[in-house]
Short mmCIF file of C-alpha atoms and ligand atoms in Angstrom, two decimals:
data_model
loop_
_atom_site.label_atom_id
_atom_site.label_comp_id
_atom_site.label_asym_id
_atom_site.label_seq_id
_atom_site.Cartn_x
_atom_site.Cartn_y
_atom_site.Cartn_z
CA MET A 1 -119.41 -54.63 78.98
CA ALA A 2 -123.04 -55.15 78.83
CA LYS A 3 -123.73 -58.42 76.99
CA ASN A 4 -126.44 -59.14 74.30
CA THR A 5 -128.19 -61.48 75.98
CA LEU A 6 -131.53 -61.91 78.04
CA THR A 7 -131.54 -63.93 81.19
CA LEU A 8 -134.50 -65.50 81.92
CA ILE A 9 -135.78 -67.14 85.40
CA ASP A 10 -138.03 -70.26 85.33
CA ASN A 11 -139.66 -69.69 88.91
CA ARG A 12 -141.46 -73.08 88.35
CA VAL A 13 -137.98 -74.59 89.08
CA ASP A 14 -135.77 -71.69 90.04
CA LYS A 15 -133.51 -72.15 87.10
CA THR A 16 -131.57 -69.62 84.90
CA TYR A 17 -131.34 -69.56 81.20
CA GLU A 18 -129.22 -66.96 79.18
CA ILE A 19 -130.43 -66.27 75.54
CA GLU A 20 -128.71 -64.66 72.50
CA ILE A 21 -130.18 -61.27 71.35
CA GLU A 22 -129.80 -60.28 67.59
CA SER A 23 -131.29 -57.44 66.56
CA ALA A 24 -133.65 -56.82 69.54
CA THR A 25 -134.89 -60.11 69.02
CA ILE A 26 -134.75 -63.66 70.42
CA ARG A 27 -134.70 -67.04 68.74
CA ALA A 28 -138.55 -68.42 69.55
CA LYS A 29 -136.63 -71.88 69.33
CA ASP A 30 -134.21 -70.69 72.19
CA LEU A 31 -137.18 -70.92 74.50
CA ARG A 32 -137.33 -74.64 74.10
CA GLN A 33 -134.79 -75.71 76.36
CA ILE A 34 -136.94 -74.12 79.26
CA LYS A 35 -138.43 -77.28 81.12
CA VAL A 36 -139.60 -78.53 84.04
CA THR A 37 -139.04 -82.14 83.30
CA GLU A 38 -136.71 -83.65 80.65
CA ASP A 39 -139.37 -85.37 78.79
CA GLU A 40 -141.19 -82.02 78.24
CA PHE A 41 -141.63 -80.63 74.97
CA GLY A 42 -140.23 -77.35 76.13
CA MET A 43 -141.59 -73.65 76.33
CA MET A 44 -142.92 -71.88 73.21
CA SER A 45 -144.11 -68.33 72.44
CA TYR A 46 -147.72 -67.98 71.81
CA ASP A 47 -148.61 -65.17 69.26
CA PRO A 48 -151.96 -65.42 67.78
CA SER A 49 -152.10 -63.21 64.49
CA PHE A 50 -148.25 -62.78 64.39
CA GLU A 51 -148.29 -59.50 66.23
CA ASN A 52 -144.78 -59.76 67.79
CA THR A 53 -143.09 -62.91 65.54
CA ALA A 54 -140.27 -62.15 63.13
CA SER A 55 -140.76 -65.13 60.49
CA CYS A 56 -137.87 -64.01 58.19
CA LYS A 57 -134.79 -61.89 57.56
CA SER A 58 -135.38 -59.58 54.98
CA GLY A 59 -133.75 -56.88 52.73
CA ILE A 60 -136.46 -55.90 50.60
CA THR A 61 -138.89 -53.26 52.50
CA PHE A 62 -138.31 -51.50 55.57
CA ILE A 63 -141.38 -49.86 57.75
CA ASP A 64 -141.11 -47.74 60.58
CA GLY A 65 -144.72 -47.87 61.62
CA ASP A 66 -144.05 -45.00 64.16
CA LYS A 67 -142.54 -42.72 62.20
CA GLY A 68 -144.57 -43.49 59.20
CA ILE A 69 -141.37 -44.71 57.15
CA LEU A 70 -142.00 -46.92 54.41
CA ARG A 71 -138.52 -48.01 51.97
CA TYR A 72 -138.16 -50.37 49.09
CA ARG A 73 -134.56 -51.72 49.24
CA GLY A 74 -133.37 -48.43 51.15
CA TYR A 75 -135.39 -46.04 48.62
CA PRO A 76 -137.95 -44.01 50.23
CA ILE A 77 -141.30 -44.79 48.98
CA GLU A 78 -141.83 -40.93 48.13
CA GLN A 79 -139.12 -40.97 45.90
CA LEU A 80 -139.99 -43.77 44.24
CA ALA A 81 -143.52 -42.81 43.57
CA GLU A 82 -142.24 -39.58 42.33
CA SER A 83 -139.36 -40.52 39.98
CA SER A 84 -139.68 -44.16 39.00
CA ASN A 85 -141.85 -46.18 37.36
CA GLN A 86 -143.61 -49.83 38.19
CA LEU A 87 -141.34 -52.00 36.06
CA GLU A 88 -138.04 -50.29 37.46
CA VAL A 89 -139.55 -50.70 41.07
CA SER A 90 -140.25 -54.09 40.23
CA LYS A 91 -136.70 -55.06 39.08
CA LEU A 92 -135.63 -53.11 42.33
CA LEU A 93 -137.76 -55.17 44.65
CA ILE A 94 -137.07 -58.61 42.83
CA ASP A 95 -133.12 -58.16 42.43
CA GLY A 96 -132.18 -55.68 45.01
CA GLU A 97 -130.74 -52.70 42.89
CA LEU A 98 -132.13 -50.12 40.47
CA PRO A 99 -131.38 -51.16 37.05
CA ASN A 100 -129.12 -49.08 34.58
CA GLU A 101 -130.35 -48.45 31.30
CA LYS A 102 -129.06 -51.52 29.58
CA GLU A 103 -130.57 -53.69 32.35
CA PHE A 104 -133.69 -51.87 32.47
CA ARG A 105 -134.18 -52.35 28.54
CA LYS A 106 -133.64 -56.24 29.26
CA TRP A 107 -135.97 -56.33 31.85
CA GLN A 108 -138.61 -54.30 29.79
CA LEU A 109 -138.13 -56.92 27.03
CA ASP A 110 -137.83 -59.82 29.04
CA ILE A 111 -141.50 -58.88 30.58
CA GLN A 112 -142.98 -58.14 27.29
CA SER A 113 -141.63 -61.30 25.57
CA ASN A 114 -143.39 -63.11 27.93
CA ASN A 115 -146.96 -61.59 27.78
CA ALA A 116 -148.65 -64.27 25.51
CA VAL A 117 -151.25 -65.62 27.83
CA PRO A 118 -151.95 -69.16 26.65
CA GLU A 119 -155.04 -69.06 24.24
CA PRO A 120 -157.18 -71.76 26.22
CA ILE A 121 -156.96 -68.86 29.15
CA LYS A 122 -159.26 -66.68 26.95
CA ASP A 123 -161.77 -69.63 27.04
CA ILE A 124 -161.81 -70.10 30.66
CA ILE A 125 -162.13 -66.05 30.95
CA GLN A 126 -165.30 -66.36 28.49
CA ALA A 127 -166.75 -69.39 30.84
CA PHE A 128 -166.86 -67.05 33.73
CA PRO A 129 -170.33 -65.28 35.13
CA LYS A 130 -170.05 -61.71 33.67
CA ASN A 131 -170.92 -60.65 37.18
CA ALA A 132 -168.44 -62.74 39.09
CA HIS A 133 -165.86 -60.88 41.47
CA PRO A 134 -162.83 -60.21 39.43
CA MET A 135 -160.88 -61.18 42.45
CA GLY A 136 -162.41 -64.65 42.32
CA THR A 137 -161.36 -64.63 38.54
CA LEU A 138 -158.11 -63.22 38.75
CA ILE A 139 -157.19 -65.89 41.79
CA SER A 140 -158.22 -68.83 39.56
CA LEU A 141 -156.78 -67.72 36.33
CA VAL A 142 -153.21 -67.33 38.04
CA ALA A 143 -153.56 -70.92 39.35
CA ALA A 144 -154.72 -72.06 35.81
CA LEU A 145 -151.54 -70.54 34.44
CA SER A 146 -149.68 -73.28 36.35
CA THR A 147 -151.09 -75.78 34.62
CA PHE A 148 -149.83 -74.37 31.35
CA TYR A 149 -146.32 -74.07 32.84
CA PRO A 150 -145.72 -77.29 34.47
CA GLU A 151 -141.94 -76.73 34.42
CA ALA A 152 -142.64 -74.20 37.00
CA LYS A 153 -142.53 -76.62 39.63
CA ASN A 154 -138.35 -76.72 39.10
CA ILE A 155 -138.11 -73.84 41.70
CA THR A 156 -134.48 -74.85 42.28
CA ASN A 157 -133.69 -73.93 38.59
CA ASP A 158 -133.16 -69.94 38.72
CA LYS A 159 -133.44 -69.38 34.74
CA GLU A 160 -136.82 -71.37 34.95
CA ASN A 161 -137.79 -69.16 37.98
CA TYR A 162 -136.69 -65.77 36.16
CA LEU A 163 -138.96 -67.10 33.33
CA ASN A 164 -141.84 -67.34 35.54
CA ILE A 165 -141.43 -64.02 37.37
CA CYS A 166 -141.32 -62.51 34.14
CA ARG A 167 -144.45 -64.27 32.89
CA LEU A 168 -146.33 -63.25 36.41
CA ILE A 169 -145.29 -59.47 35.85
CA ALA A 170 -146.53 -59.55 32.29
CA GLN A 171 -149.37 -61.80 32.70
CA VAL A 172 -151.40 -60.61 35.72
CA PRO A 173 -152.14 -57.30 34.35
CA ILE A 174 -153.40 -58.99 31.12
CA LEU A 175 -155.91 -61.45 33.00
CA ALA A 176 -157.38 -58.66 34.91
CA ALA A 177 -158.17 -56.48 32.15
CA HIS A 178 -159.07 -59.56 29.95
CA PHE A 179 -162.04 -60.33 32.37
CA TYR A 180 -162.77 -56.79 32.79
CA ARG A 181 -163.64 -56.66 29.26
CA HIS A 182 -165.56 -59.81 29.25
CA SER A 183 -167.49 -58.39 32.12
CA GLN A 184 -168.64 -55.52 30.22
CA ASN A 185 -169.37 -57.64 26.98
CA LEU A 186 -166.21 -55.92 25.28
CA THR A 187 -163.74 -57.43 23.20
CA LEU A 188 -160.53 -58.52 24.66
CA ILE A 189 -157.47 -56.04 24.06
CA PRO A 190 -154.14 -57.67 23.57
CA PRO A 191 -151.19 -55.91 25.33
CA ASP A 192 -149.35 -53.08 23.31
CA ASN A 193 -145.58 -53.20 23.90
CA SER A 194 -145.17 -49.55 22.94
CA LEU A 195 -146.83 -48.41 25.92
CA SER A 196 -145.51 -48.27 29.67
CA TYR A 197 -146.78 -51.09 32.07
CA ALA A 198 -149.37 -48.67 33.50
CA GLU A 199 -150.62 -47.29 30.36
CA ASN A 200 -150.77 -50.85 28.64
CA LEU A 201 -153.04 -51.78 31.72
CA LEU A 202 -155.34 -49.20 31.29
CA ASN A 203 -155.32 -49.39 27.39
CA MET A 204 -156.06 -52.94 27.72
CA MET A 205 -158.95 -52.08 29.79
CA PHE A 206 -160.27 -48.99 27.99
CA ASP A 207 -159.20 -49.39 24.39
CA GLY A 208 -157.50 -46.10 23.45
CA ASP A 209 -160.19 -43.99 25.44
CA GLU A 210 -158.18 -40.83 25.13
CA LYS A 211 -159.81 -39.40 28.31
CA LYS A 212 -159.20 -42.59 30.42
CA LEU A 213 -155.55 -42.68 29.13
CA HIS A 214 -154.53 -39.26 30.07
CA PRO A 215 -150.97 -38.71 31.05
CA ASN A 216 -151.92 -37.38 34.30
CA ILE A 217 -154.31 -40.62 34.84
CA VAL A 218 -151.59 -42.86 33.37
CA ASP A 219 -148.90 -41.33 35.85
CA ALA A 220 -151.64 -41.67 38.90
CA MET A 221 -151.83 -45.37 38.04
CA ASP A 222 -147.93 -45.63 37.73
CA LYS A 223 -147.97 -44.35 41.21
CA LEU A 224 -150.70 -46.43 42.65
CA LEU A 225 -148.91 -49.75 41.41
CA ILE A 226 -145.45 -48.40 42.91
CA LEU A 227 -147.38 -47.50 46.25
CA HIS A 228 -148.71 -50.98 46.24
CA ALA A 229 -146.13 -53.05 45.18
CA ASP A 230 -144.54 -54.59 48.54
CA HIS A 231 -145.15 -53.73 52.19
CA GLU A 232 -142.97 -56.29 53.89
CA GLN A 233 -144.67 -59.42 56.09
CA ASN A 234 -148.32 -58.42 55.36
CA CYS A 235 -151.26 -61.09 55.36
CA SER A 236 -150.65 -61.55 51.67
CA ALA A 237 -146.96 -61.60 51.48
CA SER A 238 -146.84 -64.12 54.67
CA VAL A 239 -149.34 -66.23 52.67
CA MET A 240 -146.76 -66.05 49.57
CA ARG A 241 -144.19 -67.25 51.88
CA ASN A 242 -146.36 -69.89 53.79
CA VAL A 243 -147.11 -71.75 50.61
CA GLY A 244 -143.89 -71.10 48.98
CA SER A 245 -142.13 -72.75 51.61
CA SER A 246 -143.72 -76.17 50.72
CA GLU A 247 -142.38 -75.51 47.23
CA PRO A 248 -145.05 -75.46 44.69
CA ASP A 249 -144.75 -73.25 41.43
CA PRO A 250 -145.15 -69.40 41.83
CA TYR A 251 -148.39 -69.36 40.02
CA SER A 252 -150.15 -71.59 42.86
CA SER A 253 -148.26 -69.38 45.62
CA VAL A 254 -149.26 -66.10 44.07
CA SER A 255 -152.55 -67.27 43.65
CA ALA A 256 -152.87 -68.05 47.29
CA ALA A 257 -151.54 -64.62 48.23
CA ALA A 258 -154.24 -63.09 45.92
CA SER A 259 -156.52 -64.97 47.85
CA ALA A 260 -155.33 -63.22 50.90
CA LEU A 261 -155.27 -59.83 49.66
CA TYR A 262 -159.14 -60.46 48.63
CA GLY A 263 -160.33 -60.01 52.20
CA PRO A 264 -162.01 -56.58 53.03
CA LEU A 265 -159.30 -56.26 56.09
CA HIS A 266 -156.50 -56.14 53.66
CA GLY A 267 -156.57 -55.37 50.10
CA GLY A 268 -160.28 -55.59 49.65
CA ALA A 269 -160.28 -52.14 52.07
CA ASN A 270 -160.18 -49.85 49.31
CA GLU A 271 -163.52 -51.41 48.12
CA ALA A 272 -165.19 -51.20 51.18
CA VAL A 273 -164.10 -47.53 51.65
CA LEU A 274 -166.28 -46.64 48.85
CA GLU A 275 -169.04 -48.59 49.90
CA MET A 276 -168.55 -47.03 53.49
CA LEU A 277 -168.48 -43.52 51.74
CA GLY A 278 -171.44 -44.30 49.45
CA ASP A 279 -173.60 -45.35 52.81
CA ILE A 280 -172.58 -42.35 54.68
CA GLN A 281 -174.30 -40.38 51.68
CA THR A 282 -174.11 -36.74 53.10
CA ALA A 283 -172.09 -34.75 55.28
CA ASP A 284 -174.74 -34.53 57.86
CA ASP A 285 -174.40 -38.48 58.39
CA ILE A 286 -170.67 -38.35 59.33
CA ARG A 287 -171.78 -37.63 63.00
CA SER A 288 -173.72 -40.63 63.36
CA PHE A 289 -171.75 -42.71 61.28
CA LEU A 290 -168.39 -42.18 63.51
CA ASP A 291 -170.86 -42.73 66.64
CA LYS A 292 -171.42 -46.18 65.23
CA VAL A 293 -167.65 -46.87 64.63
CA GLN A 294 -166.83 -45.99 68.31
CA ASN A 295 -169.63 -47.94 69.59
CA LYS A 296 -167.75 -50.61 67.60
CA GLU A 297 -170.93 -51.37 65.42
CA VAL A 298 -168.94 -50.72 62.49
CA LYS A 299 -165.24 -50.18 61.20
CA LEU A 300 -163.93 -47.29 59.81
CA MET A 301 -162.63 -48.80 56.48
CA GLY A 302 -159.31 -47.06 55.23
CA PHE A 303 -158.22 -46.40 58.85
CA GLY A 304 -156.04 -47.94 61.12
CA HIS A 305 -152.75 -50.49 60.38
CA ARG A 306 -151.05 -53.16 61.94
CA VAL A 307 -147.70 -51.56 61.63
CA TYR A 308 -148.44 -47.78 61.18
CA LYS A 309 -149.29 -46.23 64.14
CA ALA A 310 -148.66 -42.67 62.42
CA TYR A 311 -150.13 -41.36 59.04
CA ASP A 312 -149.61 -44.16 56.41
CA PRO A 313 -146.93 -42.66 53.78
CA ARG A 314 -148.51 -44.16 51.01
CA ALA A 315 -151.93 -42.64 51.83
CA LYS A 316 -149.87 -38.92 51.86
CA CYS A 317 -148.40 -39.78 48.25
CA ILE A 318 -151.95 -40.89 47.01
CA LYS A 319 -153.54 -37.84 48.43
CA LYS A 320 -150.90 -35.74 46.27
CA ALA A 321 -151.75 -37.92 43.00
CA ALA A 322 -155.41 -37.41 43.75
CA ASP A 323 -155.31 -33.90 42.59
CA SER A 324 -153.74 -34.27 39.04
CA VAL A 325 -156.51 -36.70 38.39
CA PHE A 326 -159.39 -34.75 39.82
CA ALA A 327 -157.93 -31.94 37.47
CA ILE A 328 -158.85 -34.08 34.59
CA THR A 329 -161.94 -36.10 35.63
CA GLY A 330 -163.52 -33.09 38.02
CA THR A 331 -163.68 -33.78 41.86
CA ASN A 332 -165.24 -37.16 42.89
CA PRO A 333 -168.50 -36.24 45.12
CA LEU A 334 -167.40 -38.59 47.76
CA LEU A 335 -164.18 -37.18 48.27
CA ASP A 336 -165.55 -34.15 50.41
CA ILE A 337 -167.07 -36.65 52.56
CA ALA A 338 -163.74 -38.45 53.04
CA LEU A 339 -162.11 -35.40 53.68
CA GLN A 340 -164.32 -34.65 56.32
CA LEU A 341 -164.68 -38.11 57.64
CA GLU A 342 -160.77 -37.94 58.09
CA SER A 343 -160.37 -34.57 59.33
CA ILE A 344 -163.26 -35.23 62.49
CA ALA A 345 -161.66 -38.59 62.86
CA LEU A 346 -158.23 -37.37 63.35
CA SER A 347 -159.43 -35.04 66.20
CA GLU A 348 -161.56 -37.73 68.27
CA GLU A 349 -160.23 -39.17 71.23
CA TYR A 350 -161.36 -42.61 69.93
CA PHE A 351 -158.84 -42.56 66.99
CA ILE A 352 -155.90 -40.53 68.70
CA ALA A 353 -155.81 -43.10 71.50
CA ARG A 354 -155.63 -45.93 69.29
CA ASN A 355 -153.26 -44.33 66.89
CA LEU A 356 -155.63 -44.90 63.97
CA TYR A 357 -154.69 -42.85 60.64
CA PRO A 358 -155.81 -43.34 57.13
CA ASN A 359 -153.88 -46.32 55.40
CA VAL A 360 -153.24 -46.67 51.77
CA ASP A 361 -156.67 -47.79 50.82
CA PHE A 362 -158.48 -44.77 52.13
CA TYR A 363 -158.04 -42.65 49.23
CA SER A 364 -156.83 -45.12 46.23
CA GLY A 365 -160.53 -46.16 45.80
CA LEU A 366 -161.60 -42.16 45.08
CA ILE A 367 -158.94 -42.19 42.59
CA TYR A 368 -159.86 -45.36 40.84
CA GLN A 369 -163.51 -44.48 40.79
CA SER A 370 -162.49 -41.05 39.31
CA MET A 371 -160.62 -42.81 36.61
CA GLY A 372 -163.86 -44.69 35.76
CA ILE A 373 -163.04 -48.19 37.01
CA PRO A 374 -165.60 -50.34 38.91
CA THR A 375 -165.27 -50.68 42.84
CA GLU A 376 -164.96 -54.33 42.24
CA MET A 377 -161.68 -54.03 40.27
CA PHE A 378 -159.87 -52.00 43.05
CA THR A 379 -158.37 -55.14 44.76
CA VAL A 380 -157.36 -56.45 41.45
CA LEU A 381 -155.40 -53.31 40.56
CA PHE A 382 -153.47 -53.66 44.18
CA ALA A 383 -152.89 -57.35 43.25
CA ILE A 384 -151.44 -56.36 39.95
CA GLY A 385 -148.87 -53.86 42.16
CA ARG A 386 -148.48 -56.22 44.77
CA THR A 387 -147.33 -59.26 42.65
CA ALA A 388 -143.77 -57.87 42.07
CA GLY A 389 -143.53 -57.72 46.01
CA TRP A 390 -144.83 -61.20 46.22
CA LEU A 391 -142.22 -62.32 43.73
CA ALA A 392 -139.40 -60.66 45.64
CA GLN A 393 -140.69 -62.19 48.98
CA TRP A 394 -140.58 -65.65 47.17
CA LYS A 395 -137.29 -65.20 45.74
CA GLU A 396 -135.74 -63.96 48.80
CA LEU A 397 -137.44 -67.16 50.58
CA LEU A 398 -135.94 -69.33 48.19
CA SER A 399 -132.52 -68.20 48.72
CA ASP A 400 -132.88 -68.07 52.71
CA ASP A 401 -131.27 -71.34 53.97
CA GLU A 402 -132.82 -70.83 57.38
CA GLN A 403 -136.09 -71.22 55.83
CA LYS A 404 -138.02 -74.95 55.70
CA ILE A 405 -141.58 -75.47 55.58
CA ALA A 406 -143.81 -73.21 57.58
CA ARG A 407 -145.44 -74.92 60.36
CA PRO A 408 -146.32 -72.89 63.34
CA ARG A 409 -147.46 -74.53 66.90
CA GLN A 410 -150.33 -74.78 68.82
CA ILE A 411 -151.53 -74.60 72.23
CA TYR A 412 -154.11 -77.84 72.18
CA THR A 413 -157.29 -77.04 74.31
CA GLY A 414 -159.44 -79.96 73.12
CA TYR A 415 -160.41 -83.27 75.01
CA GLY A 416 -158.00 -85.87 76.36
CA SER A 417 -158.37 -89.21 74.84
CA ARG A 418 -161.71 -90.57 74.76
CA ASN A 419 -163.27 -93.78 72.97
CA TYR A 420 -165.23 -93.80 70.14
CA ILE A 421 -169.02 -94.22 70.86
CA ASP A 422 -171.17 -96.12 67.99
CA VAL A 423 -173.56 -93.86 66.48
CA SER A 424 -176.80 -95.77 67.99
CA LYS A 425 -175.40 -94.91 71.39
CA ARG A 426 -174.74 -91.07 70.89
N1 ACO B 1 -162.00 -48.57 62.76
C1 ACO B 1 -162.36 -48.73 63.96
N2 ACO B 1 -162.03 -49.16 64.98
C2 ACO B 1 -160.65 -49.96 64.61
C3 ACO B 1 -160.19 -49.64 63.10
C4 ACO B 1 -160.82 -48.87 62.41
N3 ACO B 1 -160.61 -48.99 61.03
N4 ACO B 1 -159.18 -50.53 63.43
C5 ACO B 1 -158.52 -50.73 64.58
N5 ACO B 1 -159.95 -50.22 65.36
C6 ACO B 1 -159.61 -50.46 66.69
C7 ACO B 1 -159.98 -51.59 67.43
O1 ACO B 1 -161.47 -51.98 67.41
C8 ACO B 1 -158.73 -51.72 68.62
O2 ACO B 1 -159.97 -51.16 69.42
P1 ACO B 1 -159.70 -51.66 70.98
O3 ACO B 1 -158.51 -51.50 71.31
O4 ACO B 1 -160.90 -50.96 71.63
O5 ACO B 1 -160.16 -52.93 71.08
C9 ACO B 1 -157.98 -50.97 68.39
O6 ACO B 1 -158.39 -50.10 67.35
C10 ACO B 1 -156.72 -51.84 68.05
O7 ACO B 1 -157.19 -52.49 66.61
P2 ACO B 1 -156.79 -54.06 66.26
O8 ACO B 1 -157.86 -54.69 65.81
O9 ACO B 1 -156.36 -54.37 67.37
O10 ACO B 1 -155.62 -53.55 65.11
P3 ACO B 1 -155.00 -54.77 63.83
O11 ACO B 1 -153.59 -54.34 63.75
O12 ACO B 1 -155.33 -56.28 64.62
O13 ACO B 1 -155.76 -54.41 62.78
C11 ACO B 1 -156.43 -53.60 60.72
C12 ACO B 1 -155.28 -53.86 61.80
C13 ACO B 1 -156.89 -54.96 60.10
C14 ACO B 1 -156.00 -53.02 59.42
C15 ACO B 1 -157.60 -52.73 61.33
O14 ACO B 1 -156.93 -51.75 61.41
C16 ACO B 1 -158.82 -52.58 60.37
O15 ACO B 1 -159.59 -53.27 60.39
N6 ACO B 1 -158.82 -51.53 59.47
C17 ACO B 1 -159.87 -51.39 58.45
C18 ACO B 1 -159.69 -52.23 57.50
C19 ACO B 1 -158.60 -51.54 56.37
O16 ACO B 1 -158.54 -50.49 56.22
N7 ACO B 1 -157.70 -52.55 56.01
C20 ACO B 1 -156.64 -52.17 55.10
C21 ACO B 1 -155.27 -52.22 55.91
S1 ACO B 1 -153.98 -51.77 54.75
C22 ACO B 1 -153.57 -52.86 53.84
O17 ACO B 1 -153.93 -53.92 54.24
C23 ACO B 1 -153.30 -52.48 52.23
#
């Protein structure tokens, strides 16, 4: 019978090693036994940007990048986006199962009863420049929450962890909406527990504006939050786990994860897409823009993905949601450019050869813009949805006995030992 092992031959010393395979993976640490001399450290694997390294075992999110499949806890993203809601999906991600009615009511109540943002946080918000980037303020405000909940450091206490999970899910949208109101010179709107999670978020931003709280828009916002809720070991989830592995409170870890999300290659891409579409301006400019992309002068933002080598399933759901929003708001003038850009790019050799397809952020920004949300808030909305995923990843990390403090190795390429030279002699 075939063995589930890998045989390696070290040709430096003509020695053979047999290494166990589990889930088509070998343990990097098994390579350490491979050495030429006994006093050597042993072999490592070199994997800049972790393109082929599994850092954990996870039961949360499944992606098949070649087939364009995304599932949370086994449920296809299309079904969750169509039929569930953000709070239910948060519970699913964090606890592993869809809640029954009673469990959902308790979860909702626990979130709602923890939505009182500490009063001094509002003073901190007032202190931010009104033109500050809202991701910078969100990152700071989430970190600041840890100073109001010092007991959150007791991460071995499950009750404490549950409380802080509830607070984060409840308060991240409030921090975001409060800063938005501050940036617009508007009074802060408190949360309203009679509203759904998505509607409450929109209401805290737009204070009962009926057009901006239209059911189609609330529904689209809910879908966008669900679609952004988790995506396995992406850059920000990895940061959540890396920071979490040194065992600080979850506010500090979420703040770090949000920092990772901020960048234009990750959550900041939706903002970058709108800027790009704005720069292209007219359909006549698409050709010259794509030439620049192919000459590697610029990137086609909202295209490409580390994992998906097919159409991102979230982008398909978003395209559907876009229609119901545009039915209310009227079409977004940049949509035509986006559609043409997509269609031309998908037919060109550069994109076909590299399996570059639209990702979740290609269309999300267009919907947000039509909803009347300023471009700089796009990544913040992503962070609100993703908070549930970060917390699910964090909870799983805490219960994983195999995990220790994250600490990669390096291949040292610097000088050998050399003696200090006094400044006057350099
Ligand atoms: N535009 C043009 N070329 C691209 C793009 C793009 N958007 N994405 C990748 N490529 C090219 C690369 O230049 C490279 O070409 P080469 O083989 O000739 O060198 C090839 O495709 C492979 O790309 P990599 O950079 O190796 O892919 P990687 O997995 O490292 O990057 C990433 C993935 C960062 C998402 C990249 O596709 C990108 O920068 N996209 C634009 C930003 C974006 O939309 N980010 C959002 C991702 S979704 C999310 O985070 C929620």
